[in-house]
């Protein structure tokens, strides 16, 4: 035993030997916990037993229904048989075939349900034997009728053999039903007894816990005066601390205000060129329409170069679409920064999100980059989630941008976005690439502010992944990295299926 362990054991022994409120209350709480644990285990066992009994009762009821289904199907078949013998109309054979088809699943269910039960195997075998005999008798009369031997078929019916089979089948099914009914009654009584025992145990445990709670309250009350005096002394000490905390809080508030003003200024300055880009994009779209109209006029007079047509009607609209998607994304980010700078916080707005469409839109916005490098982004079917839209867009956008940025030029790039639901009400999304990868020593480092990994040949300040981890945590998720240098990286995002705010208007 180490010196530290010996010291801890000595303290624990002293605690056990020294009478005190803490020791007394701790003992009562432990006793209450043991009682609750015992009753919970007992209740769990009783509930499982009751569930098993209920399942058995339900299966017995299904067996009873199956036996009645056999009887009804044989009665329907007999009615159809006699109708055909009396009228000779073939449409009476359709109900006969339907009844014959209906009885077989019911008989199979009965036979499967009594496997290993010698008490019920013989009654079910008897039901099968009589049902097959009755069916064989009816098929024989129908065969005679189809052969034109109606008189012989009717004579066979009048012989009473079929009636005897049906009477015996009714008796066999009634006997089987009586056996199952008796078992259902026994199991019902057993379930009621288990429920009574469970209620009684819970009541007794509740009474004992109440007694322990009253004892604890009585002991605590003895020490109220001492606690009150200690509190007064503590208040005197805290009075000096409050002034210090107040001063520190004021300093932090001023620093935070400065950061918010700086963010507002930067965001405002970014908006001006962005507005210009968006405006010129609209003008380019209008110019493209004018050029397209001119090309149509030129095509009416003669052939126009295919390259020109492709450039105007396909390449330009596609490029403008990517520009517009990117500017809209940047505009949303600037708006978020402006809002944060004004309010100091952003209210979360949970909503049901189509993650497949969101990821595909993000992939489309970087299509020009992947196309230029010969890479591709595969977006698999992603489970939807109820969370904050802007946070999820920023998280996925940063991870996909990061994957595109650090693709390996030595092989065709591939980025796969996938996801699945996992037990416990969670959803896991993956952003996997076959890029450069991250060395094991840098797996945690890359999530820190202004920290980057590997060769620094790409633009960036080391803010993206730090922002991603912070955003993931704020909406109740976790992020992990699986990566091997030179083989690629996989970012795993685990979120609750539904974002629950701690209070209305929860903040980010």
mmCIF file with all atom_site columns, C-alpha atoms in Angstrom, residues 139-238:
data_model
loop_
_atom_site.group_PDB
_atom_site.id
_atom_site.type_symbol
_atom_site.label_atom_id
_atom_site.label_alt_id
_atom_site.label_comp_id
_atom_site.label_asym_id
_atom_site.label_entity_id
_atom_site.label_seq_id
_atom_site.pdbx_PDB_ins_code
_atom_site.Cartn_x
_atom_site.Cartn_y
_atom_site.Cartn_z
_atom_site.occupancy
_atom_site.B_iso_or_equiv
_atom_site.pdbx_formal_charge
_atom_site.auth_seq_id
_atom_site.auth_comp_id
_atom_site.auth_asym_id
_atom_site.auth_atom_id
_atom_site.pdbx_PDB_model_num
ATOM 1   C CA . UNK A 1 139 ? -62.535 -33.267 -52.178 1.00 0.00 ? 139 UNK A CA 1
ATOM 2   C CA . UNK A 1 140 ? -63.739 -36.812 -52.985 1.00 0.00 ? 140 UNK A CA 1
ATOM 3   C CA . UNK A 1 141 ? -67.362 -35.706 -53.426 1.00 0.00 ? 141 UNK A CA 1
ATOM 4   C CA . UNK A 1 142 ? -66.265 -32.734 -55.542 1.00 0.00 ? 142 UNK A CA 1
ATOM 5   C CA . UNK A 1 143 ? -64.183 -35.042 -57.739 1.00 0.00 ? 143 UNK A CA 1
ATOM 6   C CA . UNK A 1 144 ? -67.234 -37.298 -58.277 1.00 0.00 ? 144 UNK A CA 1
ATOM 7   C CA . UNK A 1 145 ? -69.359 -34.245 -59.119 1.00 0.00 ? 145 UNK A CA 1
ATOM 8   C CA . UNK A 1 146 ? -66.802 -32.948 -61.642 1.00 0.00 ? 146 UNK A CA 1
ATOM 9   C CA . UNK A 1 147 ? -66.807 -36.422 -63.269 1.00 0.00 ? 147 UNK A CA 1
ATOM 10  C CA . UNK A 1 148 ? -70.590 -36.220 -63.737 1.00 0.00 ? 148 UNK A CA 1
ATOM 11  C CA . UNK A 1 149 ? -71.386 -38.687 -60.964 1.00 0.00 ? 149 UNK A CA 1
ATOM 12  C CA . UNK A 1 150 ? -73.597 -36.279 -59.007 1.00 0.00 ? 150 UNK A CA 1
ATOM 13  C CA . UNK A 1 151 ? -75.811 -39.002 -57.572 1.00 0.00 ? 151 UNK A CA 1
ATOM 14  C CA . UNK A 1 152 ? -72.875 -40.905 -56.162 1.00 0.00 ? 152 UNK A CA 1
ATOM 15  C CA . UNK A 1 153 ? -71.446 -37.677 -54.693 1.00 0.00 ? 153 UNK A CA 1
ATOM 16  C CA . UNK A 1 154 ? -74.729 -36.786 -52.996 1.00 0.00 ? 154 UNK A CA 1
ATOM 17  C CA . UNK A 1 155 ? -75.054 -40.350 -51.719 1.00 0.00 ? 155 UNK A CA 1
ATOM 18  C CA . UNK A 1 156 ? -71.596 -39.983 -50.164 1.00 0.00 ? 156 UNK A CA 1
ATOM 19  C CA . UNK A 1 157 ? -72.727 -36.832 -48.383 1.00 0.00 ? 157 UNK A CA 1
ATOM 20  C CA . UNK A 1 158 ? -75.893 -38.561 -47.157 1.00 0.00 ? 158 UNK A CA 1
ATOM 21  C CA . UNK A 1 159 ? -73.817 -41.377 -45.694 1.00 0.00 ? 159 UNK A CA 1
ATOM 22  C CA . UNK A 1 160 ? -73.034 -39.080 -42.745 1.00 0.00 ? 160 UNK A CA 1
ATOM 23  C CA . UNK A 1 161 ? -69.293 -39.612 -42.842 1.00 0.00 ? 161 UNK A CA 1
ATOM 24  C CA . UNK A 1 162 ? -68.597 -35.916 -43.386 1.00 0.00 ? 162 UNK A CA 1
ATOM 25  C CA . UNK A 1 163 ? -70.966 -34.944 -40.584 1.00 0.00 ? 163 UNK A CA 1
ATOM 26  C CA . UNK A 1 164 ? -69.222 -37.342 -38.229 1.00 0.00 ? 164 UNK A CA 1
ATOM 27  C CA . UNK A 1 165 ? -65.876 -35.777 -39.044 1.00 0.00 ? 165 UNK A CA 1
ATOM 28  C CA . UNK A 1 166 ? -67.242 -32.280 -38.393 1.00 0.00 ? 166 UNK A CA 1
ATOM 29  C CA . UNK A 1 167 ? -68.855 -33.319 -35.095 1.00 0.00 ? 167 UNK A CA 1
ATOM 30  C CA . UNK A 1 168 ? -65.629 -34.906 -33.909 1.00 0.00 ? 168 UNK A CA 1
ATOM 31  C CA . UNK A 1 169 ? -63.652 -31.821 -35.084 1.00 0.00 ? 169 UNK A CA 1
ATOM 32  C CA . UNK A 1 170 ? -65.929 -29.547 -33.047 1.00 0.00 ? 170 UNK A CA 1
ATOM 33  C CA . UNK A 1 171 ? -65.421 -31.705 -29.965 1.00 0.00 ? 171 UNK A CA 1
ATOM 34  C CA . UNK A 1 172 ? -61.649 -31.793 -30.485 1.00 0.00 ? 172 UNK A CA 1
ATOM 35  C CA . UNK A 1 173 ? -61.470 -27.999 -30.870 1.00 0.00 ? 173 UNK A CA 1
ATOM 36  C CA . UNK A 1 174 ? -63.693 -27.499 -27.804 1.00 0.00 ? 174 UNK A CA 1
ATOM 37  C CA . UNK A 1 175 ? -61.411 -29.786 -25.780 1.00 0.00 ? 175 UNK A CA 1
ATOM 38  C CA . UNK A 1 176 ? -58.346 -27.890 -26.990 1.00 0.00 ? 176 UNK A CA 1
ATOM 39  C CA . UNK A 1 177 ? -60.017 -24.568 -26.198 1.00 0.00 ? 177 UNK A CA 1
ATOM 40  C CA . UNK A 1 178 ? -60.859 -25.782 -22.688 1.00 0.00 ? 178 UNK A CA 1
ATOM 41  C CA . UNK A 1 179 ? -57.217 -26.769 -22.058 1.00 0.00 ? 179 UNK A CA 1
ATOM 42  C CA . UNK A 1 180 ? -55.948 -23.377 -23.256 1.00 0.00 ? 180 UNK A CA 1
ATOM 43  C CA . UNK A 1 181 ? -58.630 -21.524 -21.267 1.00 0.00 ? 181 UNK A CA 1
ATOM 44  C CA . UNK A 1 182 ? -57.576 -23.332 -18.089 1.00 0.00 ? 182 UNK A CA 1
ATOM 45  C CA . UNK A 1 183 ? -53.950 -22.415 -18.715 1.00 0.00 ? 183 UNK A CA 1
ATOM 46  C CA . UNK A 1 184 ? -54.875 -18.783 -19.406 1.00 0.00 ? 184 UNK A CA 1
ATOM 47  C CA . UNK A 1 185 ? -56.795 -18.652 -16.115 1.00 0.00 ? 185 UNK A CA 1
ATOM 48  C CA . UNK A 1 186 ? -53.826 -20.114 -14.194 1.00 0.00 ? 186 UNK A CA 1
ATOM 49  C CA . UNK A 1 187 ? -51.374 -17.665 -15.743 1.00 0.00 ? 187 UNK A CA 1
ATOM 50  C CA . UNK A 1 188 ? -53.745 -14.746 -15.170 1.00 0.00 ? 188 UNK A CA 1
ATOM 51  C CA . UNK A 1 189 ? -53.895 -15.605 -11.471 1.00 0.00 ? 189 UNK A CA 1
ATOM 52  C CA . UNK A 1 190 ? -50.099 -15.858 -11.399 1.00 0.00 ? 190 UNK A CA 1
ATOM 53  C CA . UNK A 1 191 ? -49.783 -12.434 -13.045 1.00 0.00 ? 191 UNK A CA 1
ATOM 54  C CA . UNK A 1 192 ? -52.208 -10.920 -10.527 1.00 0.00 ? 192 UNK A CA 1
ATOM 55  C CA . UNK A 1 193 ? -50.257 -12.432 -7.621  1.00 0.00 ? 193 UNK A CA 1
ATOM 56  C CA . UNK A 1 194 ? -46.992 -11.018 -9.003  1.00 0.00 ? 194 UNK A CA 1
ATOM 57  C CA . UNK A 1 195 ? -48.554 -7.582  -9.390  1.00 0.00 ? 195 UNK A CA 1
ATOM 58  C CA . UNK A 1 196 ? -49.850 -7.692  -5.806  1.00 0.00 ? 196 UNK A CA 1
ATOM 59  C CA . UNK A 1 197 ? -46.439 -8.702  -4.449  1.00 0.00 ? 197 UNK A CA 1
ATOM 60  C CA . UNK A 1 198 ? -44.791 -5.914  -6.459  1.00 0.00 ? 198 UNK A CA 1
ATOM 61  C CA . UNK A 1 199 ? -47.206 -3.276  -5.136  1.00 0.00 ? 199 UNK A CA 1
ATOM 62  C CA . UNK A 1 200 ? -46.778 -4.552  -1.567  1.00 0.00 ? 200 UNK A CA 1
ATOM 63  C CA . UNK A 1 201 ? -42.978 -4.444  -1.788  1.00 0.00 ? 201 UNK A CA 1
ATOM 64  C CA . UNK A 1 202 ? -43.031 -0.905  -3.199  1.00 0.00 ? 202 UNK A CA 1
ATOM 65  C CA . UNK A 1 203 ? -45.395 0.229   -0.449  1.00 0.00 ? 203 UNK A CA 1
ATOM 66  C CA . UNK A 1 204 ? -43.240 -1.260  2.316   1.00 0.00 ? 204 UNK A CA 1
ATOM 67  C CA . UNK A 1 205 ? -40.079 0.179   0.840   1.00 0.00 ? 205 UNK A CA 1
ATOM 68  C CA . UNK A 1 206 ? -41.693 3.590   0.486   1.00 0.00 ? 206 UNK A CA 1
ATOM 69  C CA . UNK A 1 207 ? -42.732 3.480   4.135   1.00 0.00 ? 207 UNK A CA 1
ATOM 70  C CA . UNK A 1 208 ? -39.213 2.530   5.236   1.00 0.00 ? 208 UNK A CA 1
ATOM 71  C CA . UNK A 1 209 ? -37.661 5.262   3.095   1.00 0.00 ? 209 UNK A CA 1
ATOM 72  C CA . UNK A 1 210 ? -40.117 7.772   4.590   1.00 0.00 ? 210 UNK A CA 1
ATOM 73  C CA . UNK A 1 211 ? -39.094 6.718   8.111   1.00 0.00 ? 211 UNK A CA 1
ATOM 74  C CA . UNK A 1 212 ? -35.427 7.071   7.208   1.00 0.00 ? 212 UNK A CA 1
ATOM 75  C CA . UNK A 1 213 ? -36.109 10.497  5.707   1.00 0.00 ? 213 UNK A CA 1
ATOM 76  C CA . UNK A 1 214 ? -37.824 11.625  8.924   1.00 0.00 ? 214 UNK A CA 1
ATOM 77  C CA . UNK A 1 215 ? -34.871 10.381  10.982  1.00 0.00 ? 215 UNK A CA 1
ATOM 78  C CA . UNK A 1 216 ? -32.475 12.245  8.710   1.00 0.00 ? 216 UNK A CA 1
ATOM 79  C CA . UNK A 1 217 ? -34.531 15.426  8.998   1.00 0.00 ? 217 UNK A CA 1
ATOM 80  C CA . UNK A 1 218 ? -34.560 15.135  12.789  1.00 0.00 ? 218 UNK A CA 1
ATOM 81  C CA . UNK A 1 219 ? -30.782 14.773  12.955  1.00 0.00 ? 219 UNK A CA 1
ATOM 82  C CA . UNK A 1 220 ? -30.216 17.598  10.498  1.00 0.00 ? 220 UNK A CA 1
ATOM 83  C CA . UNK A 1 221 ? -32.394 19.886  12.569  1.00 0.00 ? 221 UNK A CA 1
ATOM 84  C CA . UNK A 1 222 ? -30.106 19.378  15.580  1.00 0.00 ? 222 UNK A CA 1
ATOM 85  C CA . UNK A 1 223 ? -27.264 20.916  13.652  1.00 0.00 ? 223 UNK A CA 1
ATOM 86  C CA . UNK A 1 224 ? -29.171 23.811  12.104  1.00 0.00 ? 224 UNK A CA 1
ATOM 87  C CA . UNK A 1 225 ? -27.903 26.275  14.705  1.00 0.00 ? 225 UNK A CA 1
ATOM 88  C CA . UNK A 1 226 ? -24.291 25.284  14.121  1.00 0.00 ? 226 UNK A CA 1
ATOM 89  C CA . UNK A 1 227 ? -24.705 25.450  10.379  1.00 0.00 ? 227 UNK A CA 1
ATOM 90  C CA . UNK A 1 228 ? -26.321 28.865  10.658  1.00 0.00 ? 228 UNK A CA 1
ATOM 91  C CA . UNK A 1 229 ? -23.363 30.202  12.621  1.00 0.00 ? 229 UNK A CA 1
ATOM 92  C CA . UNK A 1 230 ? -20.945 28.781  10.106  1.00 0.00 ? 230 UNK A CA 1
ATOM 93  C CA . UNK A 1 231 ? -22.931 30.404  7.325   1.00 0.00 ? 231 UNK A CA 1
ATOM 94  C CA . UNK A 1 232 ? -22.728 33.796  8.980   1.00 0.00 ? 232 UNK A CA 1
ATOM 95  C CA . UNK A 1 233 ? -18.960 33.458  9.232   1.00 0.00 ? 233 UNK A CA 1
ATOM 96  C CA . UNK A 1 234 ? -18.795 32.417  5.598   1.00 0.00 ? 234 UNK A CA 1
ATOM 97  C CA . UNK A 1 235 ? -20.912 35.390  4.545   1.00 0.00 ? 235 UNK A CA 1
ATOM 98  C CA . UNK A 1 236 ? -18.429 37.676  6.245   1.00 0.00 ? 236 UNK A CA 1
ATOM 99  C CA . UNK A 1 237 ? -15.601 36.088  4.267   1.00 0.00 ? 237 UNK A CA 1
ATOM 100 C CA . UNK A 1 238 ? -17.581 36.199  1.006   1.00 0.00 ? 238 UNK A CA 1
#
